[in-house]
Short mmCIF file of C-alpha atoms in Angstrom, two decimals:
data_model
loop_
_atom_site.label_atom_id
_atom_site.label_comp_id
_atom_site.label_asym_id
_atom_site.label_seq_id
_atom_site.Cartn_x
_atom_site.Cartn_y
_atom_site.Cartn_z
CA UNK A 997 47.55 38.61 -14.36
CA UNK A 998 50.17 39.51 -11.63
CA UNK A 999 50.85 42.91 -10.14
CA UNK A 1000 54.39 43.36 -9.12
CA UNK A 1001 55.47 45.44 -6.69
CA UNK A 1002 59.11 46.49 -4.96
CA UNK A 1003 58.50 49.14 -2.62
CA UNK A 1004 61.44 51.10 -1.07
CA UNK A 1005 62.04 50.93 2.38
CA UNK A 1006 62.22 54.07 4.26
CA UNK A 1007 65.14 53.00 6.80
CA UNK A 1008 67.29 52.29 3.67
CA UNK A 1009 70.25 54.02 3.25
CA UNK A 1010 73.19 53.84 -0.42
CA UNK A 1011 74.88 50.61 0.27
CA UNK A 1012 78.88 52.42 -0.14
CA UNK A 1013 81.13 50.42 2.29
CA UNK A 1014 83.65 48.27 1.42
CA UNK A 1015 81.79 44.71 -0.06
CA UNK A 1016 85.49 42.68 -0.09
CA UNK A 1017 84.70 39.98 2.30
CA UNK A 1018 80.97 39.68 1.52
CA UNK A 1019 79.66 37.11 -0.89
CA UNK A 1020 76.73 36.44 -2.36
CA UNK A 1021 75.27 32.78 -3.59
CA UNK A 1022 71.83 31.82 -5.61
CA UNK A 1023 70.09 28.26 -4.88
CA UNK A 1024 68.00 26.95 -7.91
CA UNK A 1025 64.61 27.80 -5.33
CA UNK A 1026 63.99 31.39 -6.69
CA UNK A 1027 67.11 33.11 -8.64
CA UNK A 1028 64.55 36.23 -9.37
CA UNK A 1029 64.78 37.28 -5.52
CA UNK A 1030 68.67 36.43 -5.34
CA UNK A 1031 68.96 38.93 -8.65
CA UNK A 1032 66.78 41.38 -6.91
CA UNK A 1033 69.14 41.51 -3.28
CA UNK A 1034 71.92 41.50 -5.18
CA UNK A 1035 71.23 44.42 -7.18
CA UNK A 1036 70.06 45.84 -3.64
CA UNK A 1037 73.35 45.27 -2.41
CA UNK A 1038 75.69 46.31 -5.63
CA UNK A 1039 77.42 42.60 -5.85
CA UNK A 1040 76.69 40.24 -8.28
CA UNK A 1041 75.82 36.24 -8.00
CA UNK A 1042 79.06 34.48 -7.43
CA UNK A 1043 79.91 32.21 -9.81
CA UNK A 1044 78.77 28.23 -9.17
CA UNK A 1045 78.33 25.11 -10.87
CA UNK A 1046 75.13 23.23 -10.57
CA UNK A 1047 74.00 19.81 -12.00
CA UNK A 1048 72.57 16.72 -11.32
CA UNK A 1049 73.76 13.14 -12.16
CA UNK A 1050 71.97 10.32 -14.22
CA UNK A 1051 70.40 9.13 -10.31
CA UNK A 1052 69.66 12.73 -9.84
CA UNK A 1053 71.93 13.42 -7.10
CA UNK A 1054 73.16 17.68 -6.73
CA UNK A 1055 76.40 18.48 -7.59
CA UNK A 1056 77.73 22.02 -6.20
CA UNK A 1057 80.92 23.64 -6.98
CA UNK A 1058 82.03 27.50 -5.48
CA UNK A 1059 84.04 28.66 -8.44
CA UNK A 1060 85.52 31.52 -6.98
CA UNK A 1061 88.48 31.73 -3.93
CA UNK A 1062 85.80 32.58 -0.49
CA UNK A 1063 88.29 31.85 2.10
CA UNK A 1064 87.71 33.78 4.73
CA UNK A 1065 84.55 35.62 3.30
CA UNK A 1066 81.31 35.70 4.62
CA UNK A 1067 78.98 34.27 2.50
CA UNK A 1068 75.03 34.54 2.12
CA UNK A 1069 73.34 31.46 0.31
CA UNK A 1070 69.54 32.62 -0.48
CA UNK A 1071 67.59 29.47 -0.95
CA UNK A 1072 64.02 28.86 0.70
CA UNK A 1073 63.17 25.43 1.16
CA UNK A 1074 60.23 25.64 -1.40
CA UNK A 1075 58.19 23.53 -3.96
CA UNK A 1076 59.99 20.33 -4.63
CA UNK A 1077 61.29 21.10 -0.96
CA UNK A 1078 63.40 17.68 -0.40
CA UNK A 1079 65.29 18.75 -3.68
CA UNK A 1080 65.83 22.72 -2.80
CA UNK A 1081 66.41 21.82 0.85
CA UNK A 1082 69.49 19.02 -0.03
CA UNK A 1083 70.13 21.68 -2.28
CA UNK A 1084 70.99 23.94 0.24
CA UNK A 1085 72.72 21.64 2.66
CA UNK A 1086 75.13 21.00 -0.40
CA UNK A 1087 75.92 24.67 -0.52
CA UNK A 1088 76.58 24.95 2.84
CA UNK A 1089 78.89 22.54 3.14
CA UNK A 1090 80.81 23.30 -0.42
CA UNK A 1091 81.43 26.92 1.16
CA UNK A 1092 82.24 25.43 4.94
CA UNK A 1093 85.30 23.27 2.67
CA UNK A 1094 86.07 26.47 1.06
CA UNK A 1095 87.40 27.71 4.17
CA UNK A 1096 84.08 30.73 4.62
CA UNK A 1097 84.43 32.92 7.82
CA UNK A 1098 81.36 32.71 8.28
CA UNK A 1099 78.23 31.25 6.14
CA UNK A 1100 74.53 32.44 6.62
CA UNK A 1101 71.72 30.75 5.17
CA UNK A 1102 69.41 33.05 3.99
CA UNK A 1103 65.57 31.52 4.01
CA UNK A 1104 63.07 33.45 2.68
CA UNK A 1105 60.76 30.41 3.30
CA UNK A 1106 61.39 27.88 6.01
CA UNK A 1107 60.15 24.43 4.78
CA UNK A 1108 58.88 21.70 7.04
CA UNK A 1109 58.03 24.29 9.90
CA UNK A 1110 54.02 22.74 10.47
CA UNK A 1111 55.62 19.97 12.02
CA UNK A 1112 57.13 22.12 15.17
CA UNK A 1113 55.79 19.56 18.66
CA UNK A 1114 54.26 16.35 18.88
CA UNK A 1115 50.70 16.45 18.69
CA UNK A 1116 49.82 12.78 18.62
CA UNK A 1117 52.34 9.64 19.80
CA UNK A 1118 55.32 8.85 17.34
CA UNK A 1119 55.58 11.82 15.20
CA UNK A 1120 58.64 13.43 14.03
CA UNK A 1121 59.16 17.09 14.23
CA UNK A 1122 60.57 17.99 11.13
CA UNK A 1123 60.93 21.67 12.30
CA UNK A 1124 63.94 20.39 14.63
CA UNK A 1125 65.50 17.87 11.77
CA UNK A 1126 65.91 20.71 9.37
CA UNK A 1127 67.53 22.86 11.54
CA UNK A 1128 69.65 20.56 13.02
CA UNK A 1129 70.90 19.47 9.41
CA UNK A 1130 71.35 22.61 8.59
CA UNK A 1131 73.36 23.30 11.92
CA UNK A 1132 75.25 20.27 10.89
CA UNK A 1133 75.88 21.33 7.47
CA UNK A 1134 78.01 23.85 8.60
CA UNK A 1135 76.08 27.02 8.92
CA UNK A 1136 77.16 30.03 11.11
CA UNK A 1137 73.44 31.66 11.39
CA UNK A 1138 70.21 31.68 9.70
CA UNK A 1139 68.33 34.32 8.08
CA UNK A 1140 65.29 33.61 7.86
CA UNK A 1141 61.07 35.47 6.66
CA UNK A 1142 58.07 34.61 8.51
CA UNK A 1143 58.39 31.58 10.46
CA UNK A 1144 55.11 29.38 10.56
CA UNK A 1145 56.07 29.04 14.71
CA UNK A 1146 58.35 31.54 16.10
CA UNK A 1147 59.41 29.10 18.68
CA UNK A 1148 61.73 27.11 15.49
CA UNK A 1149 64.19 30.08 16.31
CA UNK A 1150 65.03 28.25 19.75
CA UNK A 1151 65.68 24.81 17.40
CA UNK A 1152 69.00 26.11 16.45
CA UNK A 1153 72.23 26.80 18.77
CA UNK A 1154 73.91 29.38 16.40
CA UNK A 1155 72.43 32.84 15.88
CA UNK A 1156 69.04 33.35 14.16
CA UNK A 1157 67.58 36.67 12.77
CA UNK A 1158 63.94 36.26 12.17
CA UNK A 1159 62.43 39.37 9.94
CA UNK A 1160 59.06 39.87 8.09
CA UNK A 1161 57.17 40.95 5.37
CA UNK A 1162 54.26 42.85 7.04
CA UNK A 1163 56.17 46.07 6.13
CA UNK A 1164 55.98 45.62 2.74
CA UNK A 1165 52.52 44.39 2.93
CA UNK A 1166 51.65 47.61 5.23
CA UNK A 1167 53.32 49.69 2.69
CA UNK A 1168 50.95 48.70 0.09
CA UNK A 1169 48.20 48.40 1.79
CA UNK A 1170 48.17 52.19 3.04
CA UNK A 1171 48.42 53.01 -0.31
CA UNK A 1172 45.34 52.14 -1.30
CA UNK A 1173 43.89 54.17 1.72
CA UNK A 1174 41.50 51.67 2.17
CA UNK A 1175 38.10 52.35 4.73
CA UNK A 1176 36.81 50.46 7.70
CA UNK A 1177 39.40 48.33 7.97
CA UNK A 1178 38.85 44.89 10.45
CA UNK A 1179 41.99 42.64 10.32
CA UNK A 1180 40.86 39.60 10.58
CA UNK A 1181 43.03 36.22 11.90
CA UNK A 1182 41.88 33.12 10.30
CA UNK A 1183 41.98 31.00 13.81
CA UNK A 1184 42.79 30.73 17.33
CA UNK A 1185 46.75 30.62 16.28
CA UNK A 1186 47.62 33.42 14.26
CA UNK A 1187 45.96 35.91 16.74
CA UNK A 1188 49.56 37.47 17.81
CA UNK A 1189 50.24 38.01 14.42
CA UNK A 1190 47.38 39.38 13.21
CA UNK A 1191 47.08 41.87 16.54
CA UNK A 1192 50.35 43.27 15.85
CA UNK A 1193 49.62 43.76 12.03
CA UNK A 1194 46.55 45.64 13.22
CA UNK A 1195 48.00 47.82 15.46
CA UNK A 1196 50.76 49.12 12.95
CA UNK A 1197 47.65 49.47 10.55
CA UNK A 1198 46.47 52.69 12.70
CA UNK A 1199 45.76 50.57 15.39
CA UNK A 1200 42.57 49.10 13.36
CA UNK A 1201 40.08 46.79 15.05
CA UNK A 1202 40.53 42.86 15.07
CA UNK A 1203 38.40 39.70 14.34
CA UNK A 1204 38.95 35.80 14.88
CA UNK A 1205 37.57 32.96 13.17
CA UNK A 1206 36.86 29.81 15.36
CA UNK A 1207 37.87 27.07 13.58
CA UNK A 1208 38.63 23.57 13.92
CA UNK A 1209 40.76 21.60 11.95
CA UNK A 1210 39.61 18.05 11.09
CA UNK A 1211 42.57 16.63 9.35
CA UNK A 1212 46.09 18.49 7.69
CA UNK A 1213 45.04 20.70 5.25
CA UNK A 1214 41.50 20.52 5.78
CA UNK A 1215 39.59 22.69 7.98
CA UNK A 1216 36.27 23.30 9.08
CA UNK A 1217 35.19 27.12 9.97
CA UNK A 1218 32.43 27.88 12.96
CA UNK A 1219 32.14 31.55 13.55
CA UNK A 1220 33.60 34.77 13.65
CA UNK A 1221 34.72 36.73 16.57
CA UNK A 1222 34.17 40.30 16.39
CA UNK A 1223 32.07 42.41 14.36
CA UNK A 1224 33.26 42.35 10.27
CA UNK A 1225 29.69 44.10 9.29
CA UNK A 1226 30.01 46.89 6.70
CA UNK A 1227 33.86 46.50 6.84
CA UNK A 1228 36.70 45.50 5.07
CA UNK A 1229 38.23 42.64 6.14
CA UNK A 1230 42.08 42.17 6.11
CA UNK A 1231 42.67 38.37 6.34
CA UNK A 1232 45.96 37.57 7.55
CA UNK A 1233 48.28 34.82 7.57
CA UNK A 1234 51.89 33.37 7.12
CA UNK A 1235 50.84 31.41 4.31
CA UNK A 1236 48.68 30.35 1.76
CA UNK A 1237 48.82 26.21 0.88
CA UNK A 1238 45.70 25.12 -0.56
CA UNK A 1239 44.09 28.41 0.65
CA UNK A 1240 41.39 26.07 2.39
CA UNK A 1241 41.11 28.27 5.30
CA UNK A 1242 41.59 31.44 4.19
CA UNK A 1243 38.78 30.89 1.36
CA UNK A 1244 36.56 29.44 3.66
CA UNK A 1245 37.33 32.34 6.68
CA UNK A 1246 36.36 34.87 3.64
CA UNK A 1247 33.34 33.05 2.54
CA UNK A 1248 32.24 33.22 6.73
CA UNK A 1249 33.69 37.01 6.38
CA UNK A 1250 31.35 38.03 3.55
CA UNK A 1251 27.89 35.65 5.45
CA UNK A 1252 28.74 37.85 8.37
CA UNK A 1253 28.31 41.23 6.24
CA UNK A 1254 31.90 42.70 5.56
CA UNK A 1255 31.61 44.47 2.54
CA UNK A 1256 35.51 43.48 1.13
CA UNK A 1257 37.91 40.57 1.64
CA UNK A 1258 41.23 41.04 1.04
CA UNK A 1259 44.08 38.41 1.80
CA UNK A 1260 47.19 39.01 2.92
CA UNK A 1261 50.12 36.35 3.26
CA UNK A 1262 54.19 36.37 3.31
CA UNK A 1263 54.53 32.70 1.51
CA UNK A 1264 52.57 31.67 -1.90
CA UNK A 1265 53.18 27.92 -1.11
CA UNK A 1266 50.04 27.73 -3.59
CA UNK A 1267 49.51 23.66 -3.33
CA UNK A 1268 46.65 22.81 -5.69
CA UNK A 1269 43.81 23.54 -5.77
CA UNK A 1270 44.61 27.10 -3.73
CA UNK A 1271 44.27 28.72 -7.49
CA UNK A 1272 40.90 27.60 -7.75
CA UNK A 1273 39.73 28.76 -4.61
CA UNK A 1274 41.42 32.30 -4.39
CA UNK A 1275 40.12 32.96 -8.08
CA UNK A 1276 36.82 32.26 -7.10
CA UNK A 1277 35.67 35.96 -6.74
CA UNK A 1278 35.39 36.20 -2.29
CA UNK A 1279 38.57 38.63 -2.36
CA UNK A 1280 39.09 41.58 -3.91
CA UNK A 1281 42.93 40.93 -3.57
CA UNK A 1282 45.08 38.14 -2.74
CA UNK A 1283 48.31 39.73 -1.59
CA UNK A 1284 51.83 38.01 -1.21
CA UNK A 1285 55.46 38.43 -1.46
CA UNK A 1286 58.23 36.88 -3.83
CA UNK A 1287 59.70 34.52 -1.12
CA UNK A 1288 58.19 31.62 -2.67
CA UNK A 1289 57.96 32.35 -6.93
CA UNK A 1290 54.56 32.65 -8.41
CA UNK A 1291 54.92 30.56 -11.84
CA UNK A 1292 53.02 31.74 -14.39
CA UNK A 1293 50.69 28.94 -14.07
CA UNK A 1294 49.49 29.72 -10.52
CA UNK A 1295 48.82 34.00 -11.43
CA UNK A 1296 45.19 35.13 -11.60
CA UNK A 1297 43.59 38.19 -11.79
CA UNK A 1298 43.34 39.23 -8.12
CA UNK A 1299 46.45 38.35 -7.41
CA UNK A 1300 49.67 41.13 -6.45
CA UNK A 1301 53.00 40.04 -5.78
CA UNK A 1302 54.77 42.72 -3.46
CA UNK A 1303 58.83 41.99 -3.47
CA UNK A 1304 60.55 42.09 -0.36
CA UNK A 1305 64.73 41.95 -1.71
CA UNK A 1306 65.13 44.99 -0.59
CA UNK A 1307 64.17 43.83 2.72
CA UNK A 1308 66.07 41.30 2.51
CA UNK A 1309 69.06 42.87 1.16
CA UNK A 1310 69.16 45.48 3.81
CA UNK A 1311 69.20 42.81 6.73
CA UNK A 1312 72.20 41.13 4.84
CA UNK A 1313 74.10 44.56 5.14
CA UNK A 1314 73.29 45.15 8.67
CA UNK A 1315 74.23 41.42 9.94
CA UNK A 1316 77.48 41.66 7.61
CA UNK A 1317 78.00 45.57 9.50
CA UNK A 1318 77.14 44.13 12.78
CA UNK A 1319 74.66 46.69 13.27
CA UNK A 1320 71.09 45.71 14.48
CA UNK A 1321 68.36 44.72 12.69
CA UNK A 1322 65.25 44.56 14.90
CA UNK A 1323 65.36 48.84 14.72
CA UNK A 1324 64.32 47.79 11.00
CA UNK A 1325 60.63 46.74 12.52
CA UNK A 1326 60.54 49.93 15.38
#
């Protein structure tokens, strides 16, 4: 079962100024989230054509006049990524022939970000490909949720606003008004993240887990850093893939005494057999947003979906009103 969740955001204000030169465009990826920022926003979809040939190549047509409009494509670069990210690079360049002012690609999930540096002799880094196709495409700046590596912002040489979902996660987490709270990073990595989702969580105590990673997606868990006894344990993350580490970190959590697991991630990438191991009774709650869709396939019990359009929606506004959106995060 799947507990949805859109949670208003307290900096946002009636959307009533003049929409005329703002568009707004739906990839294939996740059309519930484009729906969702749209309504946020008070424009619809615009209109496109979308098919595929016999071969299965993408065929994109803009069937609407957006000369000189600036135009927001919302497409992550999710499950089957080759086909969503072409997708996308189709889009952008249909709009950059339709004469756009100015086209933002707006990705809720940023596909091929693990591979950001060379970690062993001739590797690609498929970080720095994507973004410069997409540069080449024909984009004017990226929007874009949770990077895996923050550093991908400095892979592109046209403007980049990076936002996040903790604040929606926050939100609904202080609702439950939960005790004891230890936030917990599942390794070495993800300590920055995790520090500053503790501190805006009343400045609540943090944890590591020591891990070491034998092979991609498999990883093998030594110990815990700090003291998780009696507590409740906030596992934090980016993402969940085949939930490998995460299920693992909780399984060390609850060995080491902490009375609750709960999981908290911005991307449900969900790669098989994550299910399996998130359903198998360590959390209380696996929490995520909608910038990957859940299928119905890959819901269970402990799962909660929390939506983050209107996030979203309200960073659109403020790039498209030149007004800043970091104050969104103050």
């Amino acid at each position: 079962m799947i507990r949805s969740a859109t949670l208003p955001l307290p900096y946002s204000e009636p959307l009533v100024a003049d929409h005329s030169r703002l568009r707004l465009f739906s990839g294939s990826a996740n059309t519930p989230l484009s729906l969702e920022v749209s309504r946020y926003l008070g424009i619809d979809l615009g209109p496109m054509v979308r098919k595929r040939f016999a071969d299965g190549e993408i065929y994109i047509q803009i069937q609407e006049s957006i000369r000189g409009c600036d135009v927001y494509l919302i497409q992550p670069s999710c499950y089957p990524v080759n086909d969503n990210l072409m997708e996308l690079l189709i889009m952008i360049d249909a709009c950059r022939r339709a004469s756009a002012r100015q086209i933002t690609a707006v990705i809720p999930y940023y596909g091929y970000a693990r591979a950001d540096r060379k970690t062993a002799g001739r590797e690609s880094i498929t970080a720095k490909l994507v973004a410069n196709l997409i540069t080449e495409a024909g984009a004017s700046r990226i929007l874009a949720m949770d990077l895996h590596s923050a550093q991908i912002q400095g892979y592109f040489d046209i403007p980049f606003d990076h936002v996040y979902g903790s604040p929606v996660i926050l939100d609904y987490l202080m609702s439950k008004q939960l005790s004891d709270i230890v936030v917990v990073s599942p390794d070495v990595g993800g300590v920055a993240r995790a520090r500053a989702f503790a501190k805006k969580l009343n400045d609540a105590p943090l944890a590591i887990i020591d891990k070491r990673r034998q092979a991609h997606n498999v990883a093998e868990v030594l110990n815990v850093i700090g003291d998780v006894k009696g507590k409740t344990a906030v596992l934090v993350d980016d993402m969940i893939d085949t939930a490998g580490t995460i299920a693992e970190g909780a399984r060390l959590l609850r060995r080491e005494g902490a009375r609750q697991v709960y999981a908290c991630a911005t991307h449900a990438v969900f790669s098989s057999p994550a299910i399996e191991r998130l359903s198998s009774g360590v959390f209380e709650e696996v929490i995520v947003t909608n910038t990957i869709p859940v299928i119905p396939e890959k819901q269970f019990d402990q799962l909660t979906v929390l939506s983050v359009a209107n996030l979203l929606g309200e960073t659109i506004w403020r790039i498209h009103e030149d007004s800043s959106v970091s104050s969104m995060f103050r």
